[in-house]
Coordinates of C-alpha atoms and ligand atoms in Angstrom, one line a residue:
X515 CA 0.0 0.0 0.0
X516 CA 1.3 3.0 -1.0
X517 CA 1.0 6.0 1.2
X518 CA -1.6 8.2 0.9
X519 CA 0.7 11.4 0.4
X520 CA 1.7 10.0 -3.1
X521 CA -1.3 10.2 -4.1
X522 CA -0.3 14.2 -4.0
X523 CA 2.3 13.6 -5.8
X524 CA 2.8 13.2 -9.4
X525 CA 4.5 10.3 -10.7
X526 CA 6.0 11.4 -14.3
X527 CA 6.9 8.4 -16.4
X528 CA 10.4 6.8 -17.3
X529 CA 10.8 7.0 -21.0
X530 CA 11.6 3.4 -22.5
X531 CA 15.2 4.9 -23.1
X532 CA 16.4 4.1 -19.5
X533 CA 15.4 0.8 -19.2
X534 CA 16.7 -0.4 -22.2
X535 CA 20.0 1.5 -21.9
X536 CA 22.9 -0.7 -19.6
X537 CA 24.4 0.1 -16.1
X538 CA 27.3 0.9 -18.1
X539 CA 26.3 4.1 -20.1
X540 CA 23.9 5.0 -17.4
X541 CA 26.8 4.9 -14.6
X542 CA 28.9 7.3 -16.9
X543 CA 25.7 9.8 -17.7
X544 CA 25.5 10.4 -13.9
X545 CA 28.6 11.1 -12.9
X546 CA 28.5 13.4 -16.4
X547 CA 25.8 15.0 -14.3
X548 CA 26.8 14.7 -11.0
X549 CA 30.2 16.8 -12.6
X550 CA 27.9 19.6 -14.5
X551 CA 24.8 20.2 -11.5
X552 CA 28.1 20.3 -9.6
X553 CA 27.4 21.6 -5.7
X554 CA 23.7 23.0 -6.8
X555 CA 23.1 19.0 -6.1
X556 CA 23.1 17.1 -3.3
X557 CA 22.3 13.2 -2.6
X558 CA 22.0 11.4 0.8
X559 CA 21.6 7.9 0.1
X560 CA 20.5 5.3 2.7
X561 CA 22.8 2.2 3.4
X562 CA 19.6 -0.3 2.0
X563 CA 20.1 1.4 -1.8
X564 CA 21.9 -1.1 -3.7
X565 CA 25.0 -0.5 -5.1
X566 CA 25.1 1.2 -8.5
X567 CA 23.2 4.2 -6.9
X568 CA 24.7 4.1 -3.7
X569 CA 27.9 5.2 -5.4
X570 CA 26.7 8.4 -6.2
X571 CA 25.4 9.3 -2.6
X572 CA 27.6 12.4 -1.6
X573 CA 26.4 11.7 1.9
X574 CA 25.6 7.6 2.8
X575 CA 23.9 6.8 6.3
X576 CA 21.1 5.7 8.5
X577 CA 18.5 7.9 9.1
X578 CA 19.7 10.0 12.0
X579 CA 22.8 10.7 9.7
X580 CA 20.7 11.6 6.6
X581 CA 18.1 13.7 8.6
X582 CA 20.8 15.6 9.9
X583 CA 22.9 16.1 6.4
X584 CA 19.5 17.4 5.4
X585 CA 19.1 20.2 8.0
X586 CA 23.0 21.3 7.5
X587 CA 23.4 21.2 3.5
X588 CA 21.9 24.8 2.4
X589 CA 23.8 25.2 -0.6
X590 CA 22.2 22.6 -3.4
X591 CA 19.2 23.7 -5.0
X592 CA 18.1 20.3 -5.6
X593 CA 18.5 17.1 -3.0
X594 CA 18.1 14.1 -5.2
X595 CA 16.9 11.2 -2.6
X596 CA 18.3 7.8 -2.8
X597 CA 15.8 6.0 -0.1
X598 CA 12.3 5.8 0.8
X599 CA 9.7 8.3 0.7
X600 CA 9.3 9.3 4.5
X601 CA 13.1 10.4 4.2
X602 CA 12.6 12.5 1.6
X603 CA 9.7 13.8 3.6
X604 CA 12.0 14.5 6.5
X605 CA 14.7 16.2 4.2
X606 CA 11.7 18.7 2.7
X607 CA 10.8 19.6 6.3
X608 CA 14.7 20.2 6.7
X609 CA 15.8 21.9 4.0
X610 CA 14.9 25.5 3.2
X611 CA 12.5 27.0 0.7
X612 CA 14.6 27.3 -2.0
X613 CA 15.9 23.6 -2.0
X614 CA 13.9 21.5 -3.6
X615 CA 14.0 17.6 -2.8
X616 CA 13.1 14.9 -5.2
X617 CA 12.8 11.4 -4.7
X618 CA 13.4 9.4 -8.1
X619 CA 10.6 7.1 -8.3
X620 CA 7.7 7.8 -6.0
X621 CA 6.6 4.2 -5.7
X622 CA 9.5 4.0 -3.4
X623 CA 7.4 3.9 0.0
X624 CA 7.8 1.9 2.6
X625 CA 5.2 -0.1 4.7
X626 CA 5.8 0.4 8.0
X627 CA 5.0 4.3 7.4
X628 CA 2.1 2.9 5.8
X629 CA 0.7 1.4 8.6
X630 CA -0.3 4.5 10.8
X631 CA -2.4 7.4 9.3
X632 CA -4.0 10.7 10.5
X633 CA -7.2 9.1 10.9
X634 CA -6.3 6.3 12.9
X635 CA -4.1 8.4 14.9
X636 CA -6.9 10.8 16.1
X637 CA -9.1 8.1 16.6
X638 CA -6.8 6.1 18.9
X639 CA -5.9 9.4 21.2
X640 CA -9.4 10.0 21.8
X641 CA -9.7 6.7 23.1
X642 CA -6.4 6.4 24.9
X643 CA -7.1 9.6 26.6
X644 CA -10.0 8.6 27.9
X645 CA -8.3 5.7 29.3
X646 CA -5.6 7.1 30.6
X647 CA -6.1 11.0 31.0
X648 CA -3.7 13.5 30.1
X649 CA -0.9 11.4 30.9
X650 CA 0.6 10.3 27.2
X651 CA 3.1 11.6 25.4
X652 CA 3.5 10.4 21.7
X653 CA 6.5 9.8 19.9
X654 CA 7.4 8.4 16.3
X655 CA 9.5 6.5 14.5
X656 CA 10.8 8.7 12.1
X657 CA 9.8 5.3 9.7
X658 CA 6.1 7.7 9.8
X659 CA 4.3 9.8 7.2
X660 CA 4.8 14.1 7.9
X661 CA 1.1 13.6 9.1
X662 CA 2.2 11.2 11.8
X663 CA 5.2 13.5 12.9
X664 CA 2.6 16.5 12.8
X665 CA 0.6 15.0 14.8
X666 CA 3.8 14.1 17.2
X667 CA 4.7 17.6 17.2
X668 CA 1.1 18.9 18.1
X669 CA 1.2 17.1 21.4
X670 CA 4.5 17.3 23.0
X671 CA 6.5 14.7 21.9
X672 CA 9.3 13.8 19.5
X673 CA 10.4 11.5 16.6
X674 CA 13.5 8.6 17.4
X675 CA 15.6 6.8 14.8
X676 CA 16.9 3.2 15.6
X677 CA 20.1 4.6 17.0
X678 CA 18.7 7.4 19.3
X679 CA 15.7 5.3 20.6
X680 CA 16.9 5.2 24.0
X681 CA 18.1 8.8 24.8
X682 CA 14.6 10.3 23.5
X683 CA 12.5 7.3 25.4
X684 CA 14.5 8.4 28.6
X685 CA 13.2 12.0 27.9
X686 CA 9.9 11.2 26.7
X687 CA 9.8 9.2 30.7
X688 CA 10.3 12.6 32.0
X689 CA 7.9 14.5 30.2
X690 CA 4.6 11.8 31.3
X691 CA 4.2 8.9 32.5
X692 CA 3.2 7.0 29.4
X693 CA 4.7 6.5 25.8
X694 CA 2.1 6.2 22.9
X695 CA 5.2 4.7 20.3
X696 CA 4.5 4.8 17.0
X697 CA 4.3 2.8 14.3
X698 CA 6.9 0.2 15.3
X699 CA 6.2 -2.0 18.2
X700 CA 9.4 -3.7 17.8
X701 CA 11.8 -1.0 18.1
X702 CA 9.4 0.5 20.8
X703 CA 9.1 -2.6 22.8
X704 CA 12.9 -3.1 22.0
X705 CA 13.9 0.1 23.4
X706 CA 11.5 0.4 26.6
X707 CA 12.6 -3.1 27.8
X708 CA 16.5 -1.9 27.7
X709 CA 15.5 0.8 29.7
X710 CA 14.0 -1.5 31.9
X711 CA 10.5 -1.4 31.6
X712 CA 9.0 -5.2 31.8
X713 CA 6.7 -6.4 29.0
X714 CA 3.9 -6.4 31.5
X715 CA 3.8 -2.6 31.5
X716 CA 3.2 -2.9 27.6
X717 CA 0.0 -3.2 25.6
X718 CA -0.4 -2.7 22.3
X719 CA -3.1 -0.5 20.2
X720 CA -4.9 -2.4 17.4
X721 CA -5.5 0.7 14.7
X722 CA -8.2 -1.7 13.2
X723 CA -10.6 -2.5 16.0
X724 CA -9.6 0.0 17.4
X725 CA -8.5 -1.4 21.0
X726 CA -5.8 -2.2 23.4
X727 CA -4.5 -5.8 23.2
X728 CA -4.1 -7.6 25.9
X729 CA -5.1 -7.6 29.7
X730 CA -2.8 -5.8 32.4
X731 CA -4.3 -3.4 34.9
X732 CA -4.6 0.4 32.9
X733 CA -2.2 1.7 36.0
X734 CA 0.8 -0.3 35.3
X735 CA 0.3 1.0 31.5
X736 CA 3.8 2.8 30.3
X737 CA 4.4 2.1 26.8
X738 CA 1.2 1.5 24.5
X739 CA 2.8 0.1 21.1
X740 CA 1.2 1.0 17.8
X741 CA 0.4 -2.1 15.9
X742 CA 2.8 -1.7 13.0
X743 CA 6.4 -3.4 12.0
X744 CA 8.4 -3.6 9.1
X745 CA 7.5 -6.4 6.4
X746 CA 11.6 -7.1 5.9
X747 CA 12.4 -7.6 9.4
X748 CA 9.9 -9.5 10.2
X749 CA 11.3 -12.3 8.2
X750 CA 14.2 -13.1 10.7
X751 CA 12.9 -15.7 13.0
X752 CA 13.4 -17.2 16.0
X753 CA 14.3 -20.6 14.3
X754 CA 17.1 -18.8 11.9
X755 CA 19.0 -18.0 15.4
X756 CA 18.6 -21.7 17.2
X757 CA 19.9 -23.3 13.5
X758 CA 22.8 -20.9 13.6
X759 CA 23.4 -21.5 17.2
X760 CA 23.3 -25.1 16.7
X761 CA 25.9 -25.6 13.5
X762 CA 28.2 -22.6 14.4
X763 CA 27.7 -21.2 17.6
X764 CA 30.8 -19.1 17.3
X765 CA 28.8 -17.0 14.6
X766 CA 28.1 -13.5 16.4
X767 CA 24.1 -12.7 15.3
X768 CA 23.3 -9.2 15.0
X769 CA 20.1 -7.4 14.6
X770 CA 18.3 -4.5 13.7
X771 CA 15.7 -3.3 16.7
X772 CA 13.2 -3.4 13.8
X773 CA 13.1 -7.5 14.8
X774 CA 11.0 -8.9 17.1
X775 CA 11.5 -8.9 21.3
X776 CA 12.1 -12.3 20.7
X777 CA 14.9 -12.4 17.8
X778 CA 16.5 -9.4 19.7
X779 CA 16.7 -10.7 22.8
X780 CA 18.1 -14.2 21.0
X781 CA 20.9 -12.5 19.3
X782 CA 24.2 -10.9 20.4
X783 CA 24.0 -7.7 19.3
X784 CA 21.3 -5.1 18.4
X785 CA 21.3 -1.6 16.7
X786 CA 20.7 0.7 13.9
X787 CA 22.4 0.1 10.1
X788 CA 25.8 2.1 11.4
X789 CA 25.8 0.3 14.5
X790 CA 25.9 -2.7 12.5
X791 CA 28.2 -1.6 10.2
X792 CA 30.5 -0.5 12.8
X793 CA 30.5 -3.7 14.8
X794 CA 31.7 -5.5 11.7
X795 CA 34.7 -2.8 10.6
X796 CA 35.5 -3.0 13.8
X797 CA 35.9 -6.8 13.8
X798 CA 38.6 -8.5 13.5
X799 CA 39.8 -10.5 10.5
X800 CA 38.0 -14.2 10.2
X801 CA 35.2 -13.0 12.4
X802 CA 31.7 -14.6 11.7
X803 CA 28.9 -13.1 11.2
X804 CA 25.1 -13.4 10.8
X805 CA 23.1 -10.4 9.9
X806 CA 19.3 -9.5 10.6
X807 CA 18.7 -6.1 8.1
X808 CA 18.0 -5.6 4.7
X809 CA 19.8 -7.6 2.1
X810 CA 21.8 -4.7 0.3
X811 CA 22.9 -3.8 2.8
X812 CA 24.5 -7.5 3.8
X813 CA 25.9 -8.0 0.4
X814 CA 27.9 -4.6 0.5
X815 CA 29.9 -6.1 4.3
X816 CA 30.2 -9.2 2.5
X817 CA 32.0 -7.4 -0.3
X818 CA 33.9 -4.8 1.2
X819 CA 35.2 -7.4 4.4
X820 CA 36.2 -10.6 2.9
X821 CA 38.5 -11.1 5.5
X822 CA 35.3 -11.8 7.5
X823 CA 32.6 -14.6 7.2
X824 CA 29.4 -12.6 6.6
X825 CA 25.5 -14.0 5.7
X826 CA 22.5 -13.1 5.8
X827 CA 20.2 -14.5 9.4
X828 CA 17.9 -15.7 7.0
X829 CA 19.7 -17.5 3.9
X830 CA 16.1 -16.8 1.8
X831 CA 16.1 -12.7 2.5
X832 CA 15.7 -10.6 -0.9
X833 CA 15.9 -7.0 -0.5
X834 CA 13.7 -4.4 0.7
X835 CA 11.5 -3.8 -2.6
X836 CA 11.0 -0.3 -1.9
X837 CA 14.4 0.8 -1.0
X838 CA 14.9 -1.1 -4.5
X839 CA 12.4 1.2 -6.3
X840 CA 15.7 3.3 -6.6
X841 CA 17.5 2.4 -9.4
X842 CA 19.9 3.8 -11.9
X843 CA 17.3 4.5 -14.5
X844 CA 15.6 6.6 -12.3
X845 CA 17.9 8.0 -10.9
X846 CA 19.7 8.9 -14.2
X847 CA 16.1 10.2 -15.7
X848 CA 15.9 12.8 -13.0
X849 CA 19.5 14.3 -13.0
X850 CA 19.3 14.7 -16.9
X851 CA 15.3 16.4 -16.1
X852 CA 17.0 19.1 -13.5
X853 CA 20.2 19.3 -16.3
X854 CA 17.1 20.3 -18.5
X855 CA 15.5 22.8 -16.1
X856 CA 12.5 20.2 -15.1
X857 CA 12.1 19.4 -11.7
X858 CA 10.3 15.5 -11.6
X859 CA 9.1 13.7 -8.9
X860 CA 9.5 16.9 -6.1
X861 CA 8.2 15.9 -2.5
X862 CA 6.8 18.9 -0.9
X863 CA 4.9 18.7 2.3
X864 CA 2.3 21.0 2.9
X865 CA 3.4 24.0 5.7
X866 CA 1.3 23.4 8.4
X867 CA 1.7 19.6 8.8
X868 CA 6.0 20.6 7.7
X869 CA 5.6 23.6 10.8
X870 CA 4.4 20.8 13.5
X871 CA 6.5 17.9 12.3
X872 CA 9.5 19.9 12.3
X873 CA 8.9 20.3 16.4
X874 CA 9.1 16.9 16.6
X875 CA 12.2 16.5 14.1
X876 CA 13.6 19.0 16.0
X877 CA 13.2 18.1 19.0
X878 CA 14.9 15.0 18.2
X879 CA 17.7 16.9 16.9
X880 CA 18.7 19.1 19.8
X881 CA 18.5 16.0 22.4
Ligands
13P1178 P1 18.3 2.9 10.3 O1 17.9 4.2 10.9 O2 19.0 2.0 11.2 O3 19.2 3.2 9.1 O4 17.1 2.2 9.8 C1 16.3 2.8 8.9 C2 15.3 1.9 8.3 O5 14.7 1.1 8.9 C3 15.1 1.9 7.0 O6 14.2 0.9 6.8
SF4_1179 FE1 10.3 0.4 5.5 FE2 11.2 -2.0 6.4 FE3 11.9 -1.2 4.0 FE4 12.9 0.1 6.1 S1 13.3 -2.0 5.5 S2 12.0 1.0 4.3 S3 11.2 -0.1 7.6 S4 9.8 -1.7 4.7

């Protein structure tokens, strides 16, 4: 499902052209371009964008990095976005009027963000303040839709990435007494129980009926997890730990907080894309690893350490497909459209919902 903000957005088309031409011919027409937009163009690229776009990223990171190149690049007129559309989001919010952001194909969502909308957001505080009075404060995943970040900002709270989850949850403690996290109940139960909050004090909120699962006393309440999670991550299981465990238990098993309680808790390590990557450069040579994250990201450590044994948790993963909606033709088609004055494919987020997201982005930033 795509989200709802696309449908705001006008998808031009890719003329044949690109997808008949080869990586070859394509690869040298963007760096031709890269050379000639010069510093009027900037591109962040996340670590999940495979590899023949990734090399053009003047900027490659996980989100926290991104959102924050976004907010300090004020010199390129146009920020071409290699990742999913709630980044791009978060880089329109960030940059200034007269940048202009694009993202190269706008089917390139992701369904997580997907899986929490205005609506259902309204709907559910109504109810959860009724439950629990004024005593929630709501913070977001920055995996969300502007509207979900809005809505953030509106009432106090903040958005977290996977590798600041902890310091904003200790702040969010300090504000109330409850979390509402959204829309990822992994890395929200993930982070509350490292900060020591037992799954008893958690209950999650079904968007569709429209209820809170489960039956713990209302008082002990302190996180209240939005019923979402990410499609990818949920394919590392349980089962892909205990057969690594049992045929090569000296293999470390690392994870992104996007995996269940369970797989978290199961494997070694835990954290965002650059903690992962940093636990494997750290490493040293004939190290083993198993990986729970997106697939492009996997095969790039397996290439670039070969002095290290590295696979995927799950030997069946394929790629995230909308990180993969990036590829070179696109990405080519839209640098030669702003070489020819035409602007394709620009995410803009309309001012009031950008004016109370950025509270929470911001928010986020200066902790
Ligand atoms: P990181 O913030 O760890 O890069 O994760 C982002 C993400 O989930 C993209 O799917
Ligand atoms: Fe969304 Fe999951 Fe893909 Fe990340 S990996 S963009 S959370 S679907």
């Amino acid at each position: 499902m795509l989200s709802p903000n696309l449908f705001k957005e006008v998808q031009s088309q890719l003329p044949d052209s690109y997808k008949e031409a080869d990586d070859q011919e394509l690869s040298e027409r963007a760096w031709e371009r890269k050379r000639q937009l010069g510093k009027d163009l900037f591109i962040p690229g996340h670590h999940y964008q495979k590899d023949n776009v990734i090399q053009f990223a003047d900027e490659i990171g996980d989100s926290l990095q991104l959102a924050q190149g976004s907010a300090t690049n004020r010199q390129a007129s146009f920020v071409v976005f290699c990742g999913v559309h709630f980044m791009a989001e978060t880089a329109d919010i960030l940059t200034g009027d007269d940048q202009q952001v694009i993202l190269p194909d706008l089917r390139a969502g992701c369904s997580m963000a997907d899986m929490a909308n205005q609506n259902q957001i309204e709907r559910a505080w109504e109810k959860l303040i009724d439950m629990f009075g004024e005593t929630i404060i709501p913070i977001t995943y920055v995996n969300s839709s502007a509207e979900i970040k809005a809505f953030v900002g509106r009432y106090g709270g903040a958005t977290v990435t996977s590798s600041n989850a902890e310091k904003i949850l200790t702040w969010a403690f300090k504000q109330k007494k409850r979390i509402l996290f959204l829309p990822d109940q992994h890395l929200g139960r993930n982070t509350a129980y490292r900060l020591g909050i037992p799954l008893e004090h958690m209950r999650v909120w079904d968007p569709i009926y429209e209820e809170l699962e489960g039956d713990q006393p209302l008082d002990q309440v302190q996180m209240i997890l939005w019923q979402g999670h990410c499609s990818v991550h949920a394919n590392f299981r349980i089962e892909h730990i205990q057969s690594y465990r049992a045929s090569e238990p000296d293999r470390n098993i690392i994870v992104h907080p996007e995996c269940s309680w369970e797989v978290t808790q199961a494997a070694d390590l835990a954290g965002s894309t650059r903690f992962i990557i940093e636990q494997v450069k750290a490493a040293p040579p004939g190290s083993k690893w198993a990986i729970g994250t997106e697939m492009n990201l996997v095969k790039r450590l397996k290439k670039q350490y070969p002095e290290q044994s590295i696979d995927s948790l799950n030997p069946e993963m394929c790629p995230c497909l909308t990180m993969n909606r990036i590829d070179l033709p696109h990405f080519v088609w839209v640098l030669d459209e702003l070489y020819a004055g035409r602007c394709p494919n620009q995410i803009t987020v309309d001012k009031k919902v950008a004016d109370e997201a950025l509270l929470a982005i911001e928010r986020m930033l200066m902790l």
